[in-house]
Coordinates of C-alpha atoms in Angstrom, one line a residue:
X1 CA 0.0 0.0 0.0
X2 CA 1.5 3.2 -0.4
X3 CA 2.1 5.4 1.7
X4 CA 0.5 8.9 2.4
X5 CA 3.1 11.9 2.7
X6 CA 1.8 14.9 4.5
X7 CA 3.6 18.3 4.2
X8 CA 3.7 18.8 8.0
X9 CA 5.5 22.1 8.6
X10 CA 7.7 24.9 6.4
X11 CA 9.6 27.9 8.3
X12 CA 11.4 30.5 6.7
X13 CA 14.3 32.7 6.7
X14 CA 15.3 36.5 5.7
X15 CA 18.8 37.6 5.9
X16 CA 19.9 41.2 7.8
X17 CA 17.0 44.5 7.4
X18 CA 14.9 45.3 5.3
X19 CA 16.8 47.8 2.5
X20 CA 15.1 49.9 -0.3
X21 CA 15.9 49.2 -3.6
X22 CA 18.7 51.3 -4.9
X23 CA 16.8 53.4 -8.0
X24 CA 19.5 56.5 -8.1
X25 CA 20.7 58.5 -10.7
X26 CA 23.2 56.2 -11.9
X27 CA 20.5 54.2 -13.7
X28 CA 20.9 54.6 -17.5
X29 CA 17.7 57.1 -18.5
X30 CA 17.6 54.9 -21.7
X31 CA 17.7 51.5 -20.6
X32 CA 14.5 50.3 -23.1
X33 CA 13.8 48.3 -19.9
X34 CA 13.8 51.1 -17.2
X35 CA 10.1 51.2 -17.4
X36 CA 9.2 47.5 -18.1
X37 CA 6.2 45.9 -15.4
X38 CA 8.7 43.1 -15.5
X39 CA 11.1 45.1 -13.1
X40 CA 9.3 47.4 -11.1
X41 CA 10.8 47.4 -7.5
X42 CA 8.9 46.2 -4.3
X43 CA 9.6 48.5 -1.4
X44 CA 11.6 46.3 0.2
X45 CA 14.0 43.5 0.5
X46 CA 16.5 41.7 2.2
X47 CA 20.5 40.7 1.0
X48 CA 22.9 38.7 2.2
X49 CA 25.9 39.5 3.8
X50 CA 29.3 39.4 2.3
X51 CA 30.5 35.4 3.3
X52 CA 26.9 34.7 4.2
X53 CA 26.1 31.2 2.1
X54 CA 23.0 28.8 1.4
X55 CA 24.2 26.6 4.1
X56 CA 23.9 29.4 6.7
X57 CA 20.9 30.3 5.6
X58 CA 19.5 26.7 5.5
X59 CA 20.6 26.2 8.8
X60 CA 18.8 29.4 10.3
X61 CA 15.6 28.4 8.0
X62 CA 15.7 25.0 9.4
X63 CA 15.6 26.1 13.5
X64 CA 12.1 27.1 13.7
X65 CA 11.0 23.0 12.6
X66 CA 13.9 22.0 15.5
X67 CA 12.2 23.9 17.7
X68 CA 8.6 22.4 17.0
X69 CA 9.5 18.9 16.0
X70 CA 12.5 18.6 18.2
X71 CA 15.9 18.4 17.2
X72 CA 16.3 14.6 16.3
X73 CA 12.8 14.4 13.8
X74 CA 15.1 16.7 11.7
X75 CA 18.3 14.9 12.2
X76 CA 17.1 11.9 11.4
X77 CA 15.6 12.7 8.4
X78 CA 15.2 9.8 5.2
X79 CA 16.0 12.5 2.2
X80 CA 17.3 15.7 2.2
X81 CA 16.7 17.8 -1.3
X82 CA 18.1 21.3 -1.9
X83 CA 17.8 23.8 -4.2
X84 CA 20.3 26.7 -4.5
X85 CA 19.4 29.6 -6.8
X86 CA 23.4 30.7 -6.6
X87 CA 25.4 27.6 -5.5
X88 CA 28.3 29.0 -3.4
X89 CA 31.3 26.6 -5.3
X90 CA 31.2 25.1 -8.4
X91 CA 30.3 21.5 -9.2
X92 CA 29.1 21.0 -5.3
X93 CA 25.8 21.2 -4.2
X94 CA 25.1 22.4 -1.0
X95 CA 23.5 19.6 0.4
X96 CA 26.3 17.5 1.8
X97 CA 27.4 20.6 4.2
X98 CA 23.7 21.2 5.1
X99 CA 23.6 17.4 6.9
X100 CA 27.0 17.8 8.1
X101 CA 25.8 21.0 9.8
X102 CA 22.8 19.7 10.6
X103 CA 24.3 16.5 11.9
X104 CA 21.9 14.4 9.2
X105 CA 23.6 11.1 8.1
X106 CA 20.0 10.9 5.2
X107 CA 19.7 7.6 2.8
X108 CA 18.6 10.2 0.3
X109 CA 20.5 13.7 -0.7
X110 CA 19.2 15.0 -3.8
X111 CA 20.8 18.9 -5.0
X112 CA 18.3 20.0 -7.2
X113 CA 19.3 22.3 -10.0
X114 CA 16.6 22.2 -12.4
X115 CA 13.0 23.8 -11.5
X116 CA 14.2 27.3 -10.5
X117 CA 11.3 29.4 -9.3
X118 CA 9.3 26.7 -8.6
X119 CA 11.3 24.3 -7.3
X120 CA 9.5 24.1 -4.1
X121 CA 6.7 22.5 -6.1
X122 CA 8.8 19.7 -7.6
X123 CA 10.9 18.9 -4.8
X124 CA 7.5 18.0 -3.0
X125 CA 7.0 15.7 -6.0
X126 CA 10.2 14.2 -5.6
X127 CA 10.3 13.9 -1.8
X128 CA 6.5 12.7 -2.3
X129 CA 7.3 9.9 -4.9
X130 CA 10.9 8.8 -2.4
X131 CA 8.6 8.9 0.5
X132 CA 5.9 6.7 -0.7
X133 CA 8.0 3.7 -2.9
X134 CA 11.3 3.7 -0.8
X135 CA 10.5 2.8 2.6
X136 CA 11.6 6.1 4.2
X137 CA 9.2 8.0 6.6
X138 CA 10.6 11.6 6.5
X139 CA 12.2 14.5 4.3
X140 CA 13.3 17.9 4.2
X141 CA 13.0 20.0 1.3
X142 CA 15.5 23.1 1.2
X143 CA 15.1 26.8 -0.9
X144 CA 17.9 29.0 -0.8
X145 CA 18.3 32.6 -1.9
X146 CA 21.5 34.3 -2.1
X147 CA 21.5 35.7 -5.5
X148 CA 20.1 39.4 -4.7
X149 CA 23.2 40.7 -2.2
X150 CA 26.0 39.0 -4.5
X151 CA 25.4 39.1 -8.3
X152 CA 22.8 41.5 -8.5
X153 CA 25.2 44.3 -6.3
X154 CA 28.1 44.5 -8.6
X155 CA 28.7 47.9 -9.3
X156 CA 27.9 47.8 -12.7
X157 CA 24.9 45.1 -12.6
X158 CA 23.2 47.0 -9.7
X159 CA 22.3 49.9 -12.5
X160 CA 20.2 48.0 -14.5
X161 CA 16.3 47.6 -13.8
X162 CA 16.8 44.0 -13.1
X163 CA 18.8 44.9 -10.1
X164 CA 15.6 46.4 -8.4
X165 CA 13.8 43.4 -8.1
X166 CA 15.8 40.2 -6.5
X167 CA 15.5 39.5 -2.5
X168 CA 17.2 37.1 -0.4
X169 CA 16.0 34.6 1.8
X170 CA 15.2 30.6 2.1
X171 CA 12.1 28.5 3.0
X172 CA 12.5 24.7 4.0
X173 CA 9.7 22.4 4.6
X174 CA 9.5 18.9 6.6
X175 CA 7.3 16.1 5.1
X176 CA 6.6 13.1 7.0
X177 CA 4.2 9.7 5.8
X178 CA 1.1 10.9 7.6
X179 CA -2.0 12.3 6.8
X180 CA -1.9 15.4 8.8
X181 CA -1.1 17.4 5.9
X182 CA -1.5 15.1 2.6
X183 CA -0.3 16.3 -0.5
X184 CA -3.1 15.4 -2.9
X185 CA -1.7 15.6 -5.7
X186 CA 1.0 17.7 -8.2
X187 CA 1.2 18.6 -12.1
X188 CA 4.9 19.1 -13.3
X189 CA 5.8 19.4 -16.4
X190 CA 9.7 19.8 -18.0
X191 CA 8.4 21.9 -21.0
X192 CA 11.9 21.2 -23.4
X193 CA 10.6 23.7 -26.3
X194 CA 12.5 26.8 -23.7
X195 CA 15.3 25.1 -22.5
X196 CA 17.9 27.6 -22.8
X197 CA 16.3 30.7 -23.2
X198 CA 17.1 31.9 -19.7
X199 CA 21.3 33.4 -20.2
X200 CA 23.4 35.3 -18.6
X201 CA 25.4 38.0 -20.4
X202 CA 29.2 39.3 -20.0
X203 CA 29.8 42.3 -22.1
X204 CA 33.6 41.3 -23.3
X205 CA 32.1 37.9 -24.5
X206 CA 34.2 35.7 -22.5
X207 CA 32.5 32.8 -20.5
X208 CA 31.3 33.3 -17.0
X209 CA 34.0 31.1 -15.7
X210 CA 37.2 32.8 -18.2
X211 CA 39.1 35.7 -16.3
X212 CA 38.0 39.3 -17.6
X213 CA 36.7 42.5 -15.9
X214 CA 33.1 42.5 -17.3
X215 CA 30.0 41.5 -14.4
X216 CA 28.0 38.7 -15.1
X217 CA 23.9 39.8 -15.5
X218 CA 21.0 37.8 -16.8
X219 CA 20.8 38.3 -20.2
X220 CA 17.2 40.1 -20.4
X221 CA 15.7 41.8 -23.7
X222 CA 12.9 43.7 -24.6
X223 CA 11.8 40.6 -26.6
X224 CA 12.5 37.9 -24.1
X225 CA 10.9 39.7 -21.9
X226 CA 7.8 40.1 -23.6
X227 CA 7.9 36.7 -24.6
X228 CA 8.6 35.2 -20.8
X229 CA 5.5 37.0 -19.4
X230 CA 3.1 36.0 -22.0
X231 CA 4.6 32.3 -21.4
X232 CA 4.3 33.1 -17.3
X233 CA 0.9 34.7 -17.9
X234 CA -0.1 31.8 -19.6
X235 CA 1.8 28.6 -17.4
X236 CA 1.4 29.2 -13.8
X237 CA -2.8 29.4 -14.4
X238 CA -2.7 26.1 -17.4
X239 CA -0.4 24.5 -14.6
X240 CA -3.2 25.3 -11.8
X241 CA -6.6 24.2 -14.0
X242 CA -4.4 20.9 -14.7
X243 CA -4.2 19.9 -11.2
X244 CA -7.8 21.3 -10.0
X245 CA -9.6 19.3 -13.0
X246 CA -7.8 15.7 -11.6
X247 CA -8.9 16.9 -8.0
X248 CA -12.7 17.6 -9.8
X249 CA -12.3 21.2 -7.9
X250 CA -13.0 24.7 -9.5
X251 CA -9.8 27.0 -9.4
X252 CA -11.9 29.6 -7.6
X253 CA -12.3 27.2 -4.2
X254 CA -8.7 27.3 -3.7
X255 CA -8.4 28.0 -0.1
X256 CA -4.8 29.6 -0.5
X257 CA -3.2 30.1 -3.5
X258 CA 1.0 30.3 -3.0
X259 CA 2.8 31.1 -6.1
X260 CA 6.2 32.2 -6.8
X261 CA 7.0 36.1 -7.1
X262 CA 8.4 37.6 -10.2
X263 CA 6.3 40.9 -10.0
X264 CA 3.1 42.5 -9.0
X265 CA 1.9 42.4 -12.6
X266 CA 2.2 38.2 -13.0
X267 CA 0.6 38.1 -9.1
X268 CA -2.1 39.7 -10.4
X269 CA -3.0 38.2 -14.0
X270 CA -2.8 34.6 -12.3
X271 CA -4.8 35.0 -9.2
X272 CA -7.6 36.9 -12.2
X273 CA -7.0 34.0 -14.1
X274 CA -8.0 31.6 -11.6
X275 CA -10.9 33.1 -10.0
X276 CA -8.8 33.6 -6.8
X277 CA -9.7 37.0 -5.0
X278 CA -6.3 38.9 -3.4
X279 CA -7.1 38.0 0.3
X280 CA -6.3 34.2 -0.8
X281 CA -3.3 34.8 -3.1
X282 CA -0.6 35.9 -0.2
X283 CA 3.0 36.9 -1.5
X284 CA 5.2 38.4 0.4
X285 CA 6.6 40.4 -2.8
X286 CA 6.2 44.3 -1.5
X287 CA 8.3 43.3 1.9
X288 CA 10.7 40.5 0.5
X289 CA 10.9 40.9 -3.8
X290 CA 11.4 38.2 -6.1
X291 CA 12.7 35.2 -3.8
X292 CA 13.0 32.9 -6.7
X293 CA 12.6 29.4 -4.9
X294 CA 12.6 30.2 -1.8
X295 CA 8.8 32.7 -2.2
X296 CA 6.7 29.9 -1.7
X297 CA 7.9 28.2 1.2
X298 CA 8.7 31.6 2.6
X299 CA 4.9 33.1 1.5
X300 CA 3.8 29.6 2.9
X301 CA 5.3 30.1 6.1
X302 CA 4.0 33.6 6.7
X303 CA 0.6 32.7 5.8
X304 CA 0.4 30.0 8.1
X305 CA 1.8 32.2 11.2
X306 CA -0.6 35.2 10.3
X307 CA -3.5 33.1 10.2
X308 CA -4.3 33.5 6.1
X309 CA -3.9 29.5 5.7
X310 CA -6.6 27.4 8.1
X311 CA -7.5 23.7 9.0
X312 CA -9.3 22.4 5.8
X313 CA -7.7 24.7 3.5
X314 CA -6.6 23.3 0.1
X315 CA -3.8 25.1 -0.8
X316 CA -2.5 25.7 -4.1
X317 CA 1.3 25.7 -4.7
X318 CA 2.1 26.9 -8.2
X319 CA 4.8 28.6 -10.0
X320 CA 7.2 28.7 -13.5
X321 CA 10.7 28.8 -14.0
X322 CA 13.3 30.9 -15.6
X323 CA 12.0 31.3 -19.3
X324 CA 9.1 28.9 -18.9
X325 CA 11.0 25.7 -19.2
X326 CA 9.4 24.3 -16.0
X327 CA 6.1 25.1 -14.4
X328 CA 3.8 22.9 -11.2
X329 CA 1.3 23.0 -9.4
X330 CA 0.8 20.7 -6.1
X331 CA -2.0 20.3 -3.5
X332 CA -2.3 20.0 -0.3
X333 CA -5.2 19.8 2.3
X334 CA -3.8 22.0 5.4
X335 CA -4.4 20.9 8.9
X336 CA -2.6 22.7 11.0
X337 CA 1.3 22.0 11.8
X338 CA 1.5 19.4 14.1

């Protein structure tokens, strides 16, 4: 028989004070961008520090569950999957460290580097599917953040409109087979057709990994980024109606609605899409920005603690990824943390 797997907690993380985003006069008057929805700046955010890493920030995501669940649930923990917008060295994940600081010895470590954005989403499919067919009984999923204080700070990236929008932070979540908390179901799809059209730019041409003077930036364009929101516009609500249809439930009885964050402009056109009025699409976007992976868990967590998600609630996961090449949906009945 297999078994049921309950998301039974999340907690999240936000590195240092709040900041402003930085929209001086050294930002080029005639960027074709400068005025694009895609970039407009939330009021606040939060960066990393100079040394701080995803581990650190795992670790400080992960205390809260310690605290509730007690420090050997965690520890002993089946699988441990990860997800790092920025890893911190190249060709290591950060998931090895994380149980070494943790003190996890897990039959499962998984560093996740596909599903961007929405990674959340699939790593509950993944820590669903290990959960139910393997014989383990626990799992924790990991988002870190770190991007926003390190590559989008250089001095010559951090005068372009993209610079205005990325926060840090990282959300974590502990599943368990149970049925406090089942996770119904999920829709993800691996959508091949935009692999690739997410890049990153250096103005001498060299590759990101070559020695040169130019700062690495994502590679944005008045056409790709017309082209990504009409794809996000159009994903993030296909992705929801997929999994409400299976479930035989209309979009607009979604209890809570968590997506991921790129802007106010997407927020809005999905929750519309959907049927899903404003008090039951929380974000955290004005107070935080775009926290890539980490928004739902961290939105998740927030709405949980302010009272926005309640017992009985079907939430609604959702979310795309960099150009469109991934987007998921997953359910979950909420009970309550336990």
């Amino acid at each position: 028989m297999t078994a049921t797997v309950s998301l039974v907690d999340v907690a999240g993380y936000l590195p240092g004070p709040p900041i402003a985003p930085d929209l001086g006069p050294e930002r080029s008057e005639s960027d074709p961008l400068r005025d694009s929805a895609m970039f407009k700046a939330p009021r606040y955010r939060h960066h990393v520090g100079r040394g701080e890493s995803n581990v650190d920030l795992i670790e400080r995501a992960v205390q809260p569950l310690i605290d509730r669940h007690g420090a050997a649930a965690i520890r002993g923990v089946d699988a441990l999957l990860v997800h790092s917008q920025l890893p911190d060295v190249p060709f290591v994940g950060a998931g090895t460290e994380v149980a070494r600081r943790l003190g996890m010895a897990p039959e499962w470590l998984v560093d996740v580097a596909n599903a961007g954005c929405a990674s959340f989403v699939y790593m509950l499919k993944l820590a669903r599917q290990l959960l139910s067919g393997t014989g383990a009984t626990s799992a924790l999923i990991c988002n870190a953040q770190t991007a926003a204080g390190q590559l989008f700070t250089q001095s010559q990236v951090r005068r372009l409109p993209q610079a205005a929008i990325p926060g840090d932070g990282c959300g974590v979540g502990y599943l368990t087979t149970s049925a406090c908390s089942p996770i119904v179901d999920v829709t993800a799809w691996h959508l091949g057709a935009y692999a690739g059209e997410m890049t990153v730019t250096l103005d001498d041409g060299r590759r990101y990994w070559e020695p040169g003077r130019s700062q690495l930036r994502i590679g944005f364009t008045e056409e790709n980024v017309a082209e990504v929101f009409a794809r996000g516009n159009r994903l993030v609500p296909a992705a929801v109606t997929d999994l409400c249809d299976r479930l035989g439930v209309p979009t607009a009885d979604i209890g809570a609605l968590v997506t991921n964050q790129p802007n106010r402009r997407f927020l809005r056109n999905w929750r519309e899409a959907l049927g899903v009025p404003a008090e039951r699409h929380p974000d955290t976007f004005d107070r935080c920005g775009n926290l890539f992976g980490a928004a739902i868990p961290i939105t998740l967590d927030e709405a949980v603690r302010s009272g926005r998600v309640g017992a009985g609630d079907l939430v609604v996961l959702a979310g795309f990824a960099h150009a469109g090449d991934f987007a998921g949906a997953a359910a979950i009945r909420w009970q309550g943390t336990v």
